[in-house]
Coordinates of C-alpha atoms in Angstrom, one line a residue:
X1270 CA 177.4 -93.1 -9.9
X1271 CA 180.5 -92.9 -12.1
X1272 CA 182.9 -94.9 -9.8
X1273 CA 185.9 -93.1 -11.6
X1274 CA 184.3 -89.4 -11.4
X1275 CA 186.3 -87.9 -8.5
X1276 CA 187.2 -84.6 -8.8
X1277 CA 185.6 -81.5 -7.4
X1278 CA 185.0 -80.6 -11.1
X1279 CA 183.2 -84.0 -12.0
X1280 CA 181.3 -83.9 -9.1
X1281 CA 179.8 -80.8 -10.4
X1282 CA 178.9 -81.9 -13.4
X1283 CA 177.3 -85.2 -11.9
X1284 CA 174.9 -82.7 -9.9
X1285 CA 173.8 -81.0 -12.9
X1286 CA 173.3 -84.0 -15.3
X1287 CA 171.3 -85.5 -12.5
X1288 CA 169.5 -82.5 -12.3
X1289 CA 168.6 -82.6 -16.1
X1290 CA 167.9 -86.1 -16.2
X1291 CA 165.1 -85.8 -13.6
X1292 CA 163.5 -82.8 -15.2
X1293 CA 164.4 -84.1 -19.1
X1294 CA 160.5 -85.3 -19.8
X1295 CA 158.8 -82.4 -18.1
X1296 CA 158.7 -80.0 -21.2
X1297 CA 159.1 -82.2 -24.3
X1298 CA 156.7 -82.4 -27.1
X1299 CA 154.1 -84.8 -27.3
X1300 CA 155.4 -87.4 -29.6
X1301 CA 151.7 -88.4 -30.4
X1302 CA 151.2 -84.7 -31.6
X1303 CA 154.7 -85.3 -33.7
X1304 CA 153.8 -88.4 -35.9
X1305 CA 150.5 -86.4 -36.6
X1306 CA 152.7 -84.2 -38.1
X1307 CA 155.2 -86.9 -39.6
X1308 CA 151.7 -88.9 -41.4
X1309 CA 149.9 -85.8 -42.8
X1310 CA 150.1 -85.7 -46.7
X1311 CA 151.6 -81.9 -48.3
X1312 CA 148.1 -80.4 -49.4
X1313 CA 149.1 -77.0 -48.5
X1314 CA 146.5 -77.1 -45.8
X1315 CA 147.8 -79.2 -42.9
X1316 CA 151.3 -79.3 -41.2
X1317 CA 153.7 -81.3 -42.4
X1318 CA 157.5 -82.9 -41.1
X1319 CA 158.6 -81.3 -44.5
X1320 CA 157.1 -77.7 -43.6
X1321 CA 158.5 -78.3 -39.6
X1322 CA 161.9 -79.1 -40.5
X1323 CA 161.9 -75.9 -43.2
X1324 CA 161.2 -73.7 -40.6
X1325 CA 163.6 -75.3 -38.0
X1326 CA 165.9 -74.5 -40.5
X1327 CA 164.7 -70.4 -40.9
X1328 CA 165.7 -70.6 -37.0
X1329 CA 169.0 -71.5 -37.5
X1330 CA 169.7 -69.5 -40.2
X1331 CA 168.4 -66.5 -37.5
X1332 CA 170.3 -67.8 -34.8
X1333 CA 173.4 -67.8 -36.9
X1334 CA 172.7 -64.4 -38.8
X1335 CA 172.8 -62.4 -34.9
X1336 CA 175.1 -64.8 -33.0
X1337 CA 172.9 -66.5 -31.0
X1338 CA 174.3 -69.1 -29.0
X1339 CA 173.2 -73.1 -29.6
X1340 CA 171.2 -73.1 -26.8
X1341 CA 168.8 -70.3 -27.9
X1342 CA 168.3 -72.5 -31.4
X1343 CA 167.6 -75.5 -29.1
X1344 CA 164.8 -73.9 -26.8
X1345 CA 163.9 -72.1 -30.3
X1346 CA 163.2 -76.0 -31.6
X1347 CA 161.8 -77.3 -28.3
X1348 CA 159.0 -74.6 -27.9
X1349 CA 158.1 -74.7 -31.5
X1350 CA 157.8 -78.7 -31.3
X1351 CA 155.8 -78.8 -28.3
X1352 CA 153.1 -76.2 -29.7
X1353 CA 152.7 -78.0 -33.0
X1354 CA 152.4 -81.2 -31.5
X1355 CA 149.5 -79.6 -29.2
X1356 CA 147.6 -77.7 -31.7
X1357 CA 146.4 -77.9 -35.7
X1358 CA 148.8 -74.8 -37.4
X1359 CA 147.4 -74.1 -40.6
X1360 CA 150.8 -73.8 -43.0
X1361 CA 150.3 -69.9 -43.2
X1362 CA 150.8 -69.2 -39.6
X1363 CA 153.7 -71.6 -39.2
X1364 CA 156.5 -68.2 -39.7
X1365 CA 154.2 -66.2 -37.4
X1366 CA 154.2 -69.3 -34.8
X1367 CA 157.9 -70.1 -35.3
X1368 CA 159.5 -66.4 -35.4
X1369 CA 157.2 -66.2 -32.4
X1370 CA 159.0 -69.8 -30.5
X1371 CA 162.1 -67.8 -31.5
X1372 CA 161.5 -64.6 -29.8
X1373 CA 160.8 -66.1 -26.7
X1374 CA 163.6 -68.2 -26.5
X1375 CA 165.3 -65.2 -27.1
X1376 CA 164.3 -63.3 -24.5
X1377 CA 164.8 -66.5 -22.0
X1378 CA 168.4 -67.2 -22.6
X1379 CA 170.9 -64.1 -24.2
X1380 CA 171.4 -60.9 -22.5
X1381 CA 169.1 -58.1 -22.7
X1382 CA 171.4 -55.8 -24.7
X1383 CA 171.4 -58.4 -27.4
X1384 CA 167.4 -59.3 -27.7
X1385 CA 167.0 -57.2 -31.0
X1386 CA 163.6 -55.3 -31.2
X1387 CA 160.3 -57.0 -32.6
X1388 CA 160.1 -54.6 -36.1
X1389 CA 164.0 -55.4 -36.8
X1390 CA 163.1 -59.4 -36.0
X1391 CA 160.2 -59.3 -38.2
X1392 CA 162.1 -56.9 -41.0
X1393 CA 165.1 -58.8 -41.5
X1394 CA 163.2 -62.6 -41.3
X1395 CA 161.0 -60.6 -44.6
X1396 CA 157.6 -61.5 -42.8
X1397 CA 154.7 -59.5 -43.6
X1398 CA 153.1 -59.8 -40.3
X1399 CA 153.3 -56.8 -38.2
X1400 CA 154.4 -56.6 -34.4
X1401 CA 151.3 -56.7 -32.8
X1402 CA 150.7 -59.8 -34.7
X1403 CA 154.3 -61.5 -33.0
X1404 CA 152.5 -60.5 -30.0
X1405 CA 149.1 -62.3 -30.1
X1406 CA 151.1 -65.3 -31.1
X1407 CA 153.6 -65.3 -28.4
X1408 CA 151.4 -65.3 -25.8
X1409 CA 149.2 -68.0 -27.7
X1410 CA 152.1 -69.9 -27.4
X1411 CA 152.9 -69.4 -23.8
X1412 CA 149.3 -70.6 -23.0
X1413 CA 149.5 -73.4 -25.0
X1414 CA 153.8 -74.4 -23.5
X1415 CA 152.0 -74.0 -19.9
X1416 CA 153.9 -70.6 -19.4
X1417 CA 157.0 -73.7 -19.0
X1418 CA 159.9 -71.1 -21.5
X1419 CA 163.0 -73.1 -20.4
X1420 CA 163.1 -76.9 -20.9
X1421 CA 166.1 -79.4 -20.7
X1422 CA 167.4 -79.8 -24.2
X1423 CA 169.9 -82.4 -25.9
X1424 CA 172.4 -79.6 -26.5
X1425 CA 172.7 -78.9 -22.5
X1426 CA 173.4 -83.0 -22.3
X1427 CA 175.8 -82.5 -25.3
X1428 CA 178.1 -80.2 -23.4
X1429 CA 177.5 -82.0 -19.8
X1430 CA 178.4 -85.2 -21.6
X1431 CA 181.7 -83.7 -23.5
X1432 CA 182.5 -82.3 -20.5
X1433 CA 182.4 -85.4 -18.3
X1434 CA 184.3 -87.1 -20.6
X1435 CA 187.2 -85.0 -21.2
X1436 CA 187.6 -84.6 -17.6
X1437 CA 188.6 -88.6 -17.2
X1438 CA 191.0 -88.4 -20.4
X1439 CA 194.7 -86.5 -20.2
X1440 CA 194.4 -83.3 -22.2
X1441 CA 197.2 -84.4 -24.6
X1442 CA 194.9 -87.3 -25.7
X1443 CA 191.8 -85.3 -25.7
X1444 CA 190.9 -85.3 -29.6
X1445 CA 186.9 -85.3 -29.4
X1446 CA 186.1 -82.1 -31.1
X1447 CA 182.8 -80.1 -29.6
X1448 CA 182.3 -77.9 -32.3
X1449 CA 181.9 -80.9 -34.7
X1450 CA 179.6 -82.2 -31.9
X1451 CA 177.2 -79.4 -31.8
X1452 CA 176.8 -78.8 -36.2
X1453 CA 175.7 -82.8 -36.2
X1454 CA 173.2 -81.7 -33.3
X1455 CA 172.2 -78.9 -35.4
X1456 CA 171.6 -81.1 -38.3
X1457 CA 169.5 -83.3 -36.2
X1458 CA 167.5 -80.7 -35.0
X1459 CA 166.4 -80.3 -38.4
X1460 CA 164.2 -83.3 -39.0
X1461 CA 161.3 -83.6 -37.1
X1462 CA 162.1 -87.5 -36.0
X1463 CA 165.0 -86.7 -33.4
X1464 CA 162.1 -84.7 -31.4
X1465 CA 160.3 -87.5 -30.4
X1466 CA 163.7 -88.7 -28.8
X1467 CA 164.8 -88.1 -25.0
X1468 CA 167.5 -85.3 -25.3
X1469 CA 169.8 -87.1 -23.2
X1470 CA 169.7 -90.2 -25.5
X1471 CA 170.4 -88.0 -28.8
X1472 CA 172.9 -86.4 -26.7
X1473 CA 175.1 -89.4 -26.1
X1474 CA 174.2 -91.0 -29.4
X1475 CA 176.3 -88.2 -31.5
X1476 CA 179.0 -88.3 -29.3
X1477 CA 179.2 -92.1 -28.9
X1478 CA 178.5 -92.4 -32.7
X1479 CA 181.6 -89.8 -33.3
X1480 CA 183.7 -91.9 -30.8
X1481 CA 183.2 -94.7 -33.4
X1482 CA 183.3 -93.3 -36.2
X1483 CA 187.1 -91.3 -35.2
X1484 CA 188.1 -94.7 -33.3
X1485 CA 188.3 -93.0 -30.0
X1486 CA 188.9 -96.3 -28.5
X1487 CA 190.1 -94.0 -25.0
X1488 CA 186.8 -92.4 -24.6
X1489 CA 184.2 -95.9 -25.2
X1490 CA 184.4 -96.8 -21.8
X1491 CA 183.7 -93.4 -20.8
X1492 CA 180.4 -93.6 -22.6
X1493 CA 179.4 -96.9 -21.7
X1494 CA 179.3 -95.3 -17.8
X1495 CA 177.9 -92.2 -19.2
X1496 CA 174.7 -94.6 -20.5
X1497 CA 174.4 -96.7 -17.2
X1498 CA 174.5 -93.7 -15.3
X1499 CA 171.8 -92.0 -17.2
X1500 CA 169.7 -95.4 -17.4
X1501 CA 169.4 -95.3 -21.6
X1502 CA 169.2 -98.9 -22.7
X1503 CA 172.0 -100.0 -25.2
X1504 CA 168.5 -100.8 -27.3
X1505 CA 167.5 -97.0 -27.4
X1506 CA 171.3 -95.7 -27.8
X1507 CA 171.9 -98.3 -31.0
X1508 CA 168.5 -97.1 -32.4
X1509 CA 169.2 -93.4 -32.3
X1510 CA 172.9 -93.9 -33.3
X1511 CA 171.8 -95.5 -37.0
X1512 CA 169.0 -92.6 -37.2
X1513 CA 171.8 -90.4 -36.7
X1514 CA 173.7 -92.2 -38.5
X1515 CA 171.3 -91.8 -41.6
X1516 CA 170.8 -88.2 -41.1
X1517 CA 174.2 -86.6 -41.3
X1518 CA 175.1 -89.1 -44.1
X1519 CA 172.2 -87.8 -46.1
X1520 CA 173.2 -84.4 -45.4
X1521 CA 177.2 -84.8 -46.3
X1522 CA 175.5 -86.7 -49.4
X1523 CA 173.9 -84.9 -52.8
X1524 CA 170.6 -85.4 -51.5
X1525 CA 170.6 -82.2 -49.5
X1526 CA 173.1 -80.1 -51.4
X1527 CA 170.4 -78.5 -53.1
X1528 CA 168.5 -77.1 -49.5
X1529 CA 172.2 -76.2 -48.0
X1530 CA 173.1 -73.4 -51.2
X1531 CA 170.0 -71.9 -50.8
X1532 CA 170.6 -68.0 -49.2
X1533 CA 168.4 -66.4 -47.6
X1534 CA 168.1 -62.7 -48.7
X1535 CA 168.2 -60.4 -45.9
X1536 CA 166.7 -56.9 -45.7
X1537 CA 169.1 -54.8 -43.1
X1538 CA 168.9 -51.4 -42.7
X1539 CA 172.3 -49.4 -41.6
X1540 CA 171.5 -48.6 -38.5
X1541 CA 170.3 -52.6 -37.4
X1542 CA 173.6 -53.9 -39.5
X1543 CA 175.5 -51.3 -37.0
X1544 CA 173.6 -52.3 -34.3
X1545 CA 173.6 -56.2 -34.7
X1546 CA 177.5 -55.8 -35.6
X1547 CA 176.8 -58.0 -38.8
X1548 CA 178.2 -56.8 -42.5
X1549 CA 177.0 -59.7 -44.3
X1550 CA 173.0 -59.7 -45.8
X1551 CA 172.9 -63.9 -47.1
X1552 CA 173.3 -66.9 -44.6
X1553 CA 173.2 -70.3 -45.4
X1554 CA 170.5 -72.5 -44.0
X1555 CA 172.2 -75.1 -42.5
X1556 CA 175.6 -75.4 -40.2
X1557 CA 179.0 -76.8 -41.6
X1558 CA 180.2 -80.0 -39.8
X1559 CA 184.1 -79.3 -39.2
X1560 CA 185.9 -81.6 -41.3
X1561 CA 188.2 -83.9 -38.5
X1562 CA 192.1 -83.0 -38.8
X1563 CA 194.4 -86.1 -38.9

């Protein structure tokens, strides 16, 4: 137990954290299946890490377009990776699989009034398959994930770790930017390698790296307590911190500039646009990581 957390709010947060830690491995992708994808050659016939990553970027674009919660995106990625790590998916079917996972996540996490019609979702995504195709694929995905749609995600841990750290720092000294952490997590989701990390480890790695980079000395002890409470080894934390650091450095460099500036052209009817309350028709694939204000 984390000794310094004594308030009622902190106790509630710790209770939630313990529940997540107990459940986090129950609905995660098969690491062996992810490794097969990583080792596959890009010959147009097999699923590869590059194709998977591009599909996740498309799911992120959809999430941003509809204004859905980051948890919806996190769950969609979890469903996609769980399915891909079990099934041999041909690249030509990846769009239908990805959109099915996204739609299942939306229906599971978003309010019913915000769930788009399947016809609108397909049209906005510019796919040529039918609603019947989407429904059939949904059923296949559900069967392969054993009808367990909900899962423990790194975003849930990111929220809890952030809240627990904030509980023990005076408000006037609180400087950790959650929006920035959230954007960093989204960038990591777009790399298949991070789907092999335990959600708790990935979330704490992002937070620990940010605290280290921004020199938030007052939060260092809190991270160490959370690490101990979550039973995360120093070796694992360091390993994933280095990978997160590399990912974010590449994301911010010219190496990732080309895919970042690509635009998705959306075809939306006036009725759909009014329903979604959006007036824009183009959106970038990846989120912008907020700059730190001195």
